PDB file of C-alpha atoms in Angstrom:
ATOM      1  CA  MET A  21     -26.942 238.156 119.797  1.00 58.00           C
ATOM      2  CA  GLN A  22     -27.728 235.091 121.945  1.00 74.00           C
ATOM      3  CA  ALA A  23     -25.503 233.623 124.664  1.00 69.00           C
ATOM      4  CA  ALA A  24     -24.745 230.624 122.429  1.00 69.00           C
ATOM      5  CA  ASP A  25     -23.434 233.017 119.744  1.00 71.00           C
ATOM      6  CA  VAL A  26     -21.089 234.659 122.230  1.00 66.00           C
ATOM      7  CA  LEU A  27     -19.834 231.318 123.485  1.00 69.00           C
ATOM      8  CA  SER A  28     -19.078 230.160 119.952  1.00 74.00           C
ATOM      9  CA  HIS A  29     -16.678 233.110 119.511  1.00 77.00           C
ATOM     10  CA  ALA A  30     -15.281 233.651 123.008  1.00 84.00           C
ATOM     11  CA  ARG A  31     -13.839 231.685 125.875  1.00 87.00           C
ATOM     12  CA  PRO A  32     -15.911 232.080 129.047  1.00 87.00           C
ATOM     13  CA  ARG A  33     -14.244 232.946 132.343  1.00 91.00           C
ATOM     14  CA  LEU A  34     -15.127 230.111 134.724  1.00 94.00           C
ATOM     15  CA  LEU A  35     -15.437 230.556 138.478  1.00 95.00           C
ATOM     16  CA  SER A  36     -13.547 228.587 141.070  1.00 95.00           C
ATOM     17  CA  ARG A  37     -15.381 227.264 144.095  1.00 96.00           C
ATOM     18  CA  ALA A  38     -13.447 229.699 146.331  1.00 95.00           C
ATOM     19  CA  GLU A  39     -14.540 232.658 144.185  1.00 96.00           C
ATOM     20  CA  TYR A  40     -18.116 231.418 144.149  1.00 95.00           C
ATOM     21  CA  ASP A  41     -18.142 231.033 147.939  1.00 94.00           C
ATOM     22  CA  ARG A  42     -16.857 234.615 148.362  1.00 95.00           C
ATOM     23  CA  LEU A  43     -19.591 235.920 146.059  1.00 94.00           C
ATOM     24  CA  VAL A  44     -22.232 233.954 147.973  1.00 93.00           C
ATOM     25  CA  GLN A  45     -20.951 235.399 151.276  1.00 93.00           C
ATOM     26  CA  THR A  46     -21.385 238.940 149.938  1.00 94.00           C
ATOM     27  CA  GLY A  47     -25.061 238.209 149.276  1.00 94.00           C
ATOM     28  CA  LEU A  48     -24.703 238.570 145.505  1.00 92.00           C
ATOM     29  CA  PHE A  49     -26.906 235.538 144.821  1.00 92.00           C
ATOM     30  CA  ALA A  50     -29.425 236.034 147.623  1.00 91.00           C
ATOM     31  CA  ASN A  51     -32.811 234.528 146.749  1.00 88.00           C
ATOM     32  CA  GLU A  52     -31.415 232.794 143.651  1.00 92.00           C
ATOM     33  CA  ARG A  53     -31.487 229.017 143.261  1.00 93.00           C
ATOM     34  CA  ILE A  54     -28.126 228.336 141.641  1.00 95.00           C
ATOM     35  CA  GLU A  55     -25.219 225.951 142.028  1.00 95.00           C
ATOM     36  CA  LEU A  56     -21.672 225.924 140.673  1.00 96.00           C
ATOM     37  CA  ILE A  57     -21.024 223.075 138.230  1.00 96.00           C
ATOM     38  CA  ARG A  58     -17.664 222.872 136.435  1.00 96.00           C
ATOM     39  CA  GLY A  59     -17.117 226.606 136.932  1.00 95.00           C
ATOM     40  CA  ILE A  60     -20.511 227.583 135.528  1.00 94.00           C
ATOM     41  CA  LEU A  61     -23.423 229.031 137.489  1.00 95.00           C
ATOM     42  CA  VAL A  62     -26.387 226.756 136.810  1.00 95.00           C
ATOM     43  CA  GLU A  63     -29.965 227.691 137.643  1.00 93.00           C
ATOM     44  CA  MET A  64     -31.737 225.025 139.644  1.00 91.00           C
ATOM     45  CA  SER A  65     -35.275 223.977 138.803  1.00 86.00           C
ATOM     46  CA  PRO A  66     -38.110 224.974 141.120  1.00 86.00           C
ATOM     47  CA  ILE A  67     -39.037 222.239 143.574  1.00 90.00           C
ATOM     48  CA  GLY A  68     -42.501 220.778 143.029  1.00 92.00           C
ATOM     49  CA  SER A  69     -44.353 218.499 145.427  1.00 94.00           C
ATOM     50  CA  ARG A  70     -43.442 215.326 143.458  1.00 93.00           C
ATOM     51  CA  HIS A  71     -39.795 216.260 144.002  1.00 94.00           C
ATOM     52  CA  ALA A  72     -40.119 217.459 147.597  1.00 96.00           C
ATOM     53  CA  ASP A  73     -41.972 214.433 148.965  1.00 97.00           C
ATOM     54  CA  PRO A  74     -39.188 211.832 148.452  1.00 98.00           C
ATOM     55  CA  VAL A  75     -36.657 214.324 149.850  1.00 98.00           C
ATOM     56  CA  ASP A  76     -38.789 214.760 152.975  1.00 98.00           C
ATOM     57  CA  PHE A  77     -39.211 210.986 153.309  1.00 98.00           C
ATOM     58  CA  LEU A  78     -35.455 210.333 152.962  1.00 98.00           C
ATOM     59  CA  ASN A  79     -34.661 213.077 155.455  1.00 98.00           C
ATOM     60  CA  ARG A  80     -36.939 211.581 158.126  1.00 98.00           C
ATOM     61  CA  HIS A  81     -35.804 208.037 157.346  1.00 98.00           C
ATOM     62  CA  PHE A  82     -32.074 208.720 157.486  1.00 98.00           C
ATOM     63  CA  VAL A  83     -32.195 210.973 160.562  1.00 98.00           C
ATOM     64  CA  ARG A  84     -34.052 208.252 162.478  1.00 98.00           C
ATOM     65  CA  ALA A  85     -31.988 205.344 161.150  1.00 98.00           C
ATOM     66  CA  LEU A  86     -28.528 206.913 161.410  1.00 98.00           C
ATOM     67  CA  GLY A  87     -28.683 209.057 164.515  1.00 97.00           C
ATOM     68  CA  ASP A  88     -25.177 210.425 165.079  1.00 97.00           C
ATOM     69  CA  ASP A  89     -23.478 208.080 162.567  1.00 98.00           C
ATOM     70  CA  ALA A  90     -23.787 210.661 159.770  1.00 98.00           C
ATOM     71  CA  VAL A  91     -25.035 214.168 159.139  1.00 98.00           C
ATOM     72  CA  VAL A  92     -28.072 214.259 156.851  1.00 98.00           C
ATOM     73  CA  ARG A  93     -27.863 217.388 154.692  1.00 98.00           C
ATOM     74  CA  ILE A  94     -30.844 218.458 152.609  1.00 98.00           C
ATOM     75  CA  GLN A  95     -30.264 220.676 149.566  1.00 97.00           C
ATOM     76  CA  GLN A  96     -27.039 222.048 151.041  1.00 97.00           C
ATOM     77  CA  PRO A  97     -23.701 222.711 149.286  1.00 97.00           C
ATOM     78  CA  PHE A  98     -21.237 219.898 148.724  1.00 98.00           C
ATOM     79  CA  ALA A  99     -17.623 220.826 147.905  1.00 98.00           C
ATOM     80  CA  ALA A 100     -17.266 218.404 144.994  1.00 97.00           C
ATOM     81  CA  SER A 101     -14.133 219.895 143.412  1.00 97.00           C
ATOM     82  CA  ASP A 102     -12.260 223.173 142.981  1.00 97.00           C
ATOM     83  CA  ASP A 103     -14.802 224.262 140.359  1.00 97.00           C
ATOM     84  CA  SER A 104     -18.029 222.623 141.560  1.00 97.00           C
ATOM     85  CA  GLU A 105     -20.342 223.097 144.512  1.00 97.00           C
ATOM     86  CA  PRO A 106     -23.622 221.330 143.771  1.00 98.00           C
ATOM     87  CA  GLU A 107     -26.516 221.271 146.217  1.00 97.00           C
ATOM     88  CA  PRO A 108     -27.708 217.645 146.182  1.00 98.00           C
ATOM     89  CA  ASP A 109     -31.172 216.838 147.436  1.00 98.00           C
ATOM     90  CA  VAL A 110     -29.775 214.544 150.139  1.00 98.00           C
ATOM     91  CA  ALA A 111     -26.207 213.964 151.268  1.00 98.00           C
ATOM     92  CA  LEU A 112     -25.025 211.668 154.037  1.00 98.00           C
ATOM     93  CA  VAL A 113     -21.720 213.100 155.205  1.00 98.00           C
ATOM     94  CA  PRO A 114     -19.259 212.404 158.028  1.00 98.00           C
ATOM     95  CA  PRO A 115     -20.518 213.513 161.439  1.00 98.00           C
ATOM     96  CA  ARG A 116     -19.159 216.932 162.392  1.00 97.00           C
ATOM     97  CA  ARG A 117     -20.210 220.573 162.277  1.00 96.00           C
ATOM     98  CA  TYR A 118     -19.766 222.339 158.932  1.00 97.00           C
ATOM     99  CA  ALA A 119     -19.814 225.992 160.003  1.00 95.00           C
ATOM    100  CA  ASP A 120     -16.299 226.635 158.640  1.00 94.00           C
ATOM    101  CA  ARG A 121     -16.576 224.855 155.272  1.00 94.00           C
ATOM    102  CA  HIS A 122     -18.871 222.630 153.244  1.00 96.00           C
ATOM    103  CA  PRO A 123     -18.258 218.871 153.319  1.00 98.00           C
ATOM    104  CA  GLU A 124     -15.868 217.438 150.737  1.00 97.00           C
ATOM    105  CA  GLN A 125     -16.747 213.817 151.434  1.00 98.00           C
ATOM    106  CA  ALA A 126     -20.027 211.953 151.423  1.00 98.00           C
ATOM    107  CA  TYR A 127     -21.075 208.389 152.085  1.00 98.00           C
ATOM    108  CA  LEU A 128     -24.085 208.791 149.802  1.00 98.00           C
ATOM    109  CA  ILE A 129     -25.552 211.506 147.604  1.00 98.00           C
ATOM    110  CA  VAL A 130     -29.147 211.384 146.364  1.00 98.00           C
ATOM    111  CA  GLU A 131     -30.696 213.465 143.597  1.00 98.00           C
ATOM    112  CA  VAL A 132     -34.450 213.347 143.038  1.00 98.00           C
ATOM    113  CA  ALA A 133     -35.248 213.606 139.342  1.00 96.00           C
ATOM    114  CA  ASP A 134     -38.560 214.902 138.108  1.00 90.00           C
ATOM    115  CA  GLU A 135     -37.518 216.762 134.958  1.00 88.00           C
ATOM    116  CA  SER A 136     -33.754 216.519 135.518  1.00 92.00           C
ATOM    117  CA  LEU A 137     -33.155 212.803 134.893  1.00 95.00           C
ATOM    118  CA  ARG A 138     -30.743 213.211 131.966  1.00 96.00           C
ATOM    119  CA  TYR A 139     -28.769 215.945 133.780  1.00 96.00           C
ATOM    120  CA  ASP A 140     -28.580 213.842 136.952  1.00 97.00           C
ATOM    121  CA  ARG A 141     -27.470 210.760 134.982  1.00 97.00           C
ATOM    122  CA  GLU A 142     -24.835 212.509 132.899  1.00 96.00           C
ATOM    123  CA  THR A 143     -23.519 215.684 134.508  1.00 96.00           C
ATOM    124  CA  LYS A 144     -24.151 215.028 138.191  1.00 97.00           C
ATOM    125  CA  SER A 145     -23.158 211.352 138.029  1.00 98.00           C
ATOM    126  CA  ALA A 146     -19.779 212.160 136.460  1.00 97.00           C
ATOM    127  CA  LEU A 147     -19.199 214.970 138.965  1.00 98.00           C
ATOM    128  CA  TYR A 148     -19.959 212.826 142.014  1.00 98.00           C
ATOM    129  CA  ALA A 149     -17.920 209.880 140.689  1.00 98.00           C
ATOM    130  CA  ALA A 150     -14.923 212.151 140.020  1.00 98.00           C
ATOM    131  CA  SER A 151     -15.324 213.506 143.574  1.00 97.00           C
ATOM    132  CA  GLY A 152     -14.984 210.004 144.971  1.00 97.00           C
ATOM    133  CA  VAL A 153     -18.538 209.725 146.293  1.00 98.00           C
ATOM    134  CA  PRO A 154     -18.831 205.940 146.728  1.00 98.00           C
ATOM    135  CA  GLU A 155     -22.580 205.745 146.177  1.00 98.00           C
ATOM    136  CA  TYR A 156     -25.035 207.927 144.272  1.00 98.00           C
ATOM    137  CA  TRP A 157     -28.776 207.376 143.998  1.00 98.00           C
ATOM    138  CA  ILE A 158     -31.133 208.914 141.486  1.00 98.00           C
ATOM    139  CA  VAL A 159     -34.760 208.765 142.597  1.00 98.00           C
ATOM    140  CA  ASP A 160     -36.713 208.843 139.322  1.00 97.00           C
ATOM    141  CA  VAL A 161     -40.176 210.078 140.314  1.00 96.00           C
ATOM    142  CA  VAL A 162     -41.584 209.638 136.803  1.00 95.00           C
ATOM    143  CA  GLY A 163     -40.405 206.037 136.343  1.00 96.00           C
ATOM    144  CA  GLN A 164     -40.768 205.290 140.066  1.00 97.00           C
ATOM    145  CA  VAL A 165     -37.401 203.581 140.258  1.00 98.00           C
ATOM    146  CA  VAL A 166     -34.148 204.249 142.060  1.00 98.00           C
ATOM    147  CA  GLU A 167     -30.879 204.046 140.161  1.00 98.00           C
ATOM    148  CA  VAL A 168     -28.008 203.030 142.419  1.00 98.00           C
ATOM    149  CA  HIS A 169     -24.616 204.100 141.069  1.00 98.00           C
ATOM    150  CA  ASP A 170     -21.496 202.766 142.772  1.00 98.00           C
ATOM    151  CA  GLU A 171     -17.899 201.640 142.203  1.00 98.00           C
ATOM    152  CA  PRO A 172     -16.552 205.068 141.126  1.00 98.00           C
ATOM    153  CA  ALA A 173     -13.377 205.076 139.019  1.00 96.00           C
ATOM    154  CA  ALA A 174     -11.934 207.501 136.479  1.00 94.00           C
ATOM    155  CA  GLY A 175     -14.861 209.918 136.716  1.00 94.00           C
ATOM    156  CA  ALA A 176     -17.621 207.356 136.196  1.00 97.00           C
ATOM    157  CA  TYR A 177     -19.538 204.795 138.188  1.00 98.00           C
ATOM    158  CA  GLY A 178     -18.671 201.231 137.259  1.00 98.00           C
ATOM    159  CA  ARG A 179     -22.012 199.755 138.240  1.00 98.00           C
ATOM    160  CA  ILE A 180     -25.578 201.017 137.895  1.00 98.00           C
ATOM    161  CA  ARG A 181     -28.574 199.088 139.218  1.00 98.00           C
ATOM    162  CA  ARG A 182     -32.245 199.979 138.764  1.00 98.00           C
ATOM    163  CA  LEU A 183     -34.472 199.095 141.688  1.00 98.00           C
ATOM    164  CA  SER A 184     -38.257 199.154 141.493  1.00 97.00           C
ATOM    165  CA  ALA A 185     -41.237 199.102 143.880  1.00 94.00           C
ATOM    166  CA  GLY A 186     -40.712 195.554 145.220  1.00 95.00           C
ATOM    167  CA  ASP A 187     -37.028 196.065 145.992  1.00 98.00           C
ATOM    168  CA  GLU A 188     -35.295 197.160 149.182  1.00 97.00           C
ATOM    169  CA  LEU A 189     -32.183 199.283 149.379  1.00 97.00           C
ATOM    170  CA  ALA A 190     -29.830 200.772 151.926  1.00 98.00           C
ATOM    171  CA  PRO A 191     -26.684 202.858 151.675  1.00 98.00           C
ATOM    172  CA  ALA A 192     -23.650 200.584 151.460  1.00 98.00           C
ATOM    173  CA  ALA A 193     -22.075 202.471 154.383  1.00 98.00           C
ATOM    174  CA  PHE A 194     -25.207 202.026 156.507  1.00 98.00           C
ATOM    175  CA  PRO A 195     -26.931 198.704 155.758  1.00 98.00           C
ATOM    176  CA  LYS A 196     -29.174 199.127 158.816  1.00 97.00           C
ATOM    177  CA  ALA A 197     -30.857 202.139 157.112  1.00 98.00           C
ATOM    178  CA  LYS A 198     -32.870 199.844 154.836  1.00 98.00           C
ATOM    179  CA  LEU A 199     -35.991 201.112 153.055  1.00 97.00           C
ATOM    180  CA  LYS A 200     -38.435 199.862 150.454  1.00 97.00           C
ATOM    181  CA  VAL A 201     -38.353 201.631 147.082  1.00 98.00           C
ATOM    182  CA  ARG A 202     -42.162 201.842 147.066  1.00 97.00           C
ATOM    183  CA  GLU A 203     -41.984 204.030 150.198  1.00 97.00           C
ATOM    184  CA  LEU A 204     -40.409 206.814 148.126  1.00 97.00           C
ATOM    185  CA  PHE A 205     -43.452 207.166 145.875  1.00 94.00           C
ATOM    186  CA  VAL A 206     -46.951 208.027 147.032  1.00 81.00           C
TER     187      VAL A 206
END
């Protein structure tokens, strides 16, 4: 019997973010690349160089450009809702220490999509919009474009713009952190 067969006949027991955090603290998921999405443990894809390079670039760029105006978190948990704790590639969050809990607010979240474009557009976009993240970027390494999602309302982003190599962009909260789209792709 396959997992899909079980799910067609039974109701799964979903995890809350609090339960997930307790399990993580016990070391249950040590050395596993997973995240909690809508109560379900989701395996994360391995990170290849085409994925890692734009993350590294954005990290350096935002740390330099923002200084103490925001914390730049790289592939760290974000407390999106009571049943979701994704680990976005880049998150710009309010400046403070997060030793006691993961951030629940972000100025900007960025996902780099190599093979995950559909998942980032559908599942992650809806999750971040419902969480009130005002701006969400998808860096599409295959198409070499950046999708800028903003104006969240009712669990969706009201506006999506596609920016290509000749365009410039900056987080709405930090217009001084401008970059050229072409810089994201080698």
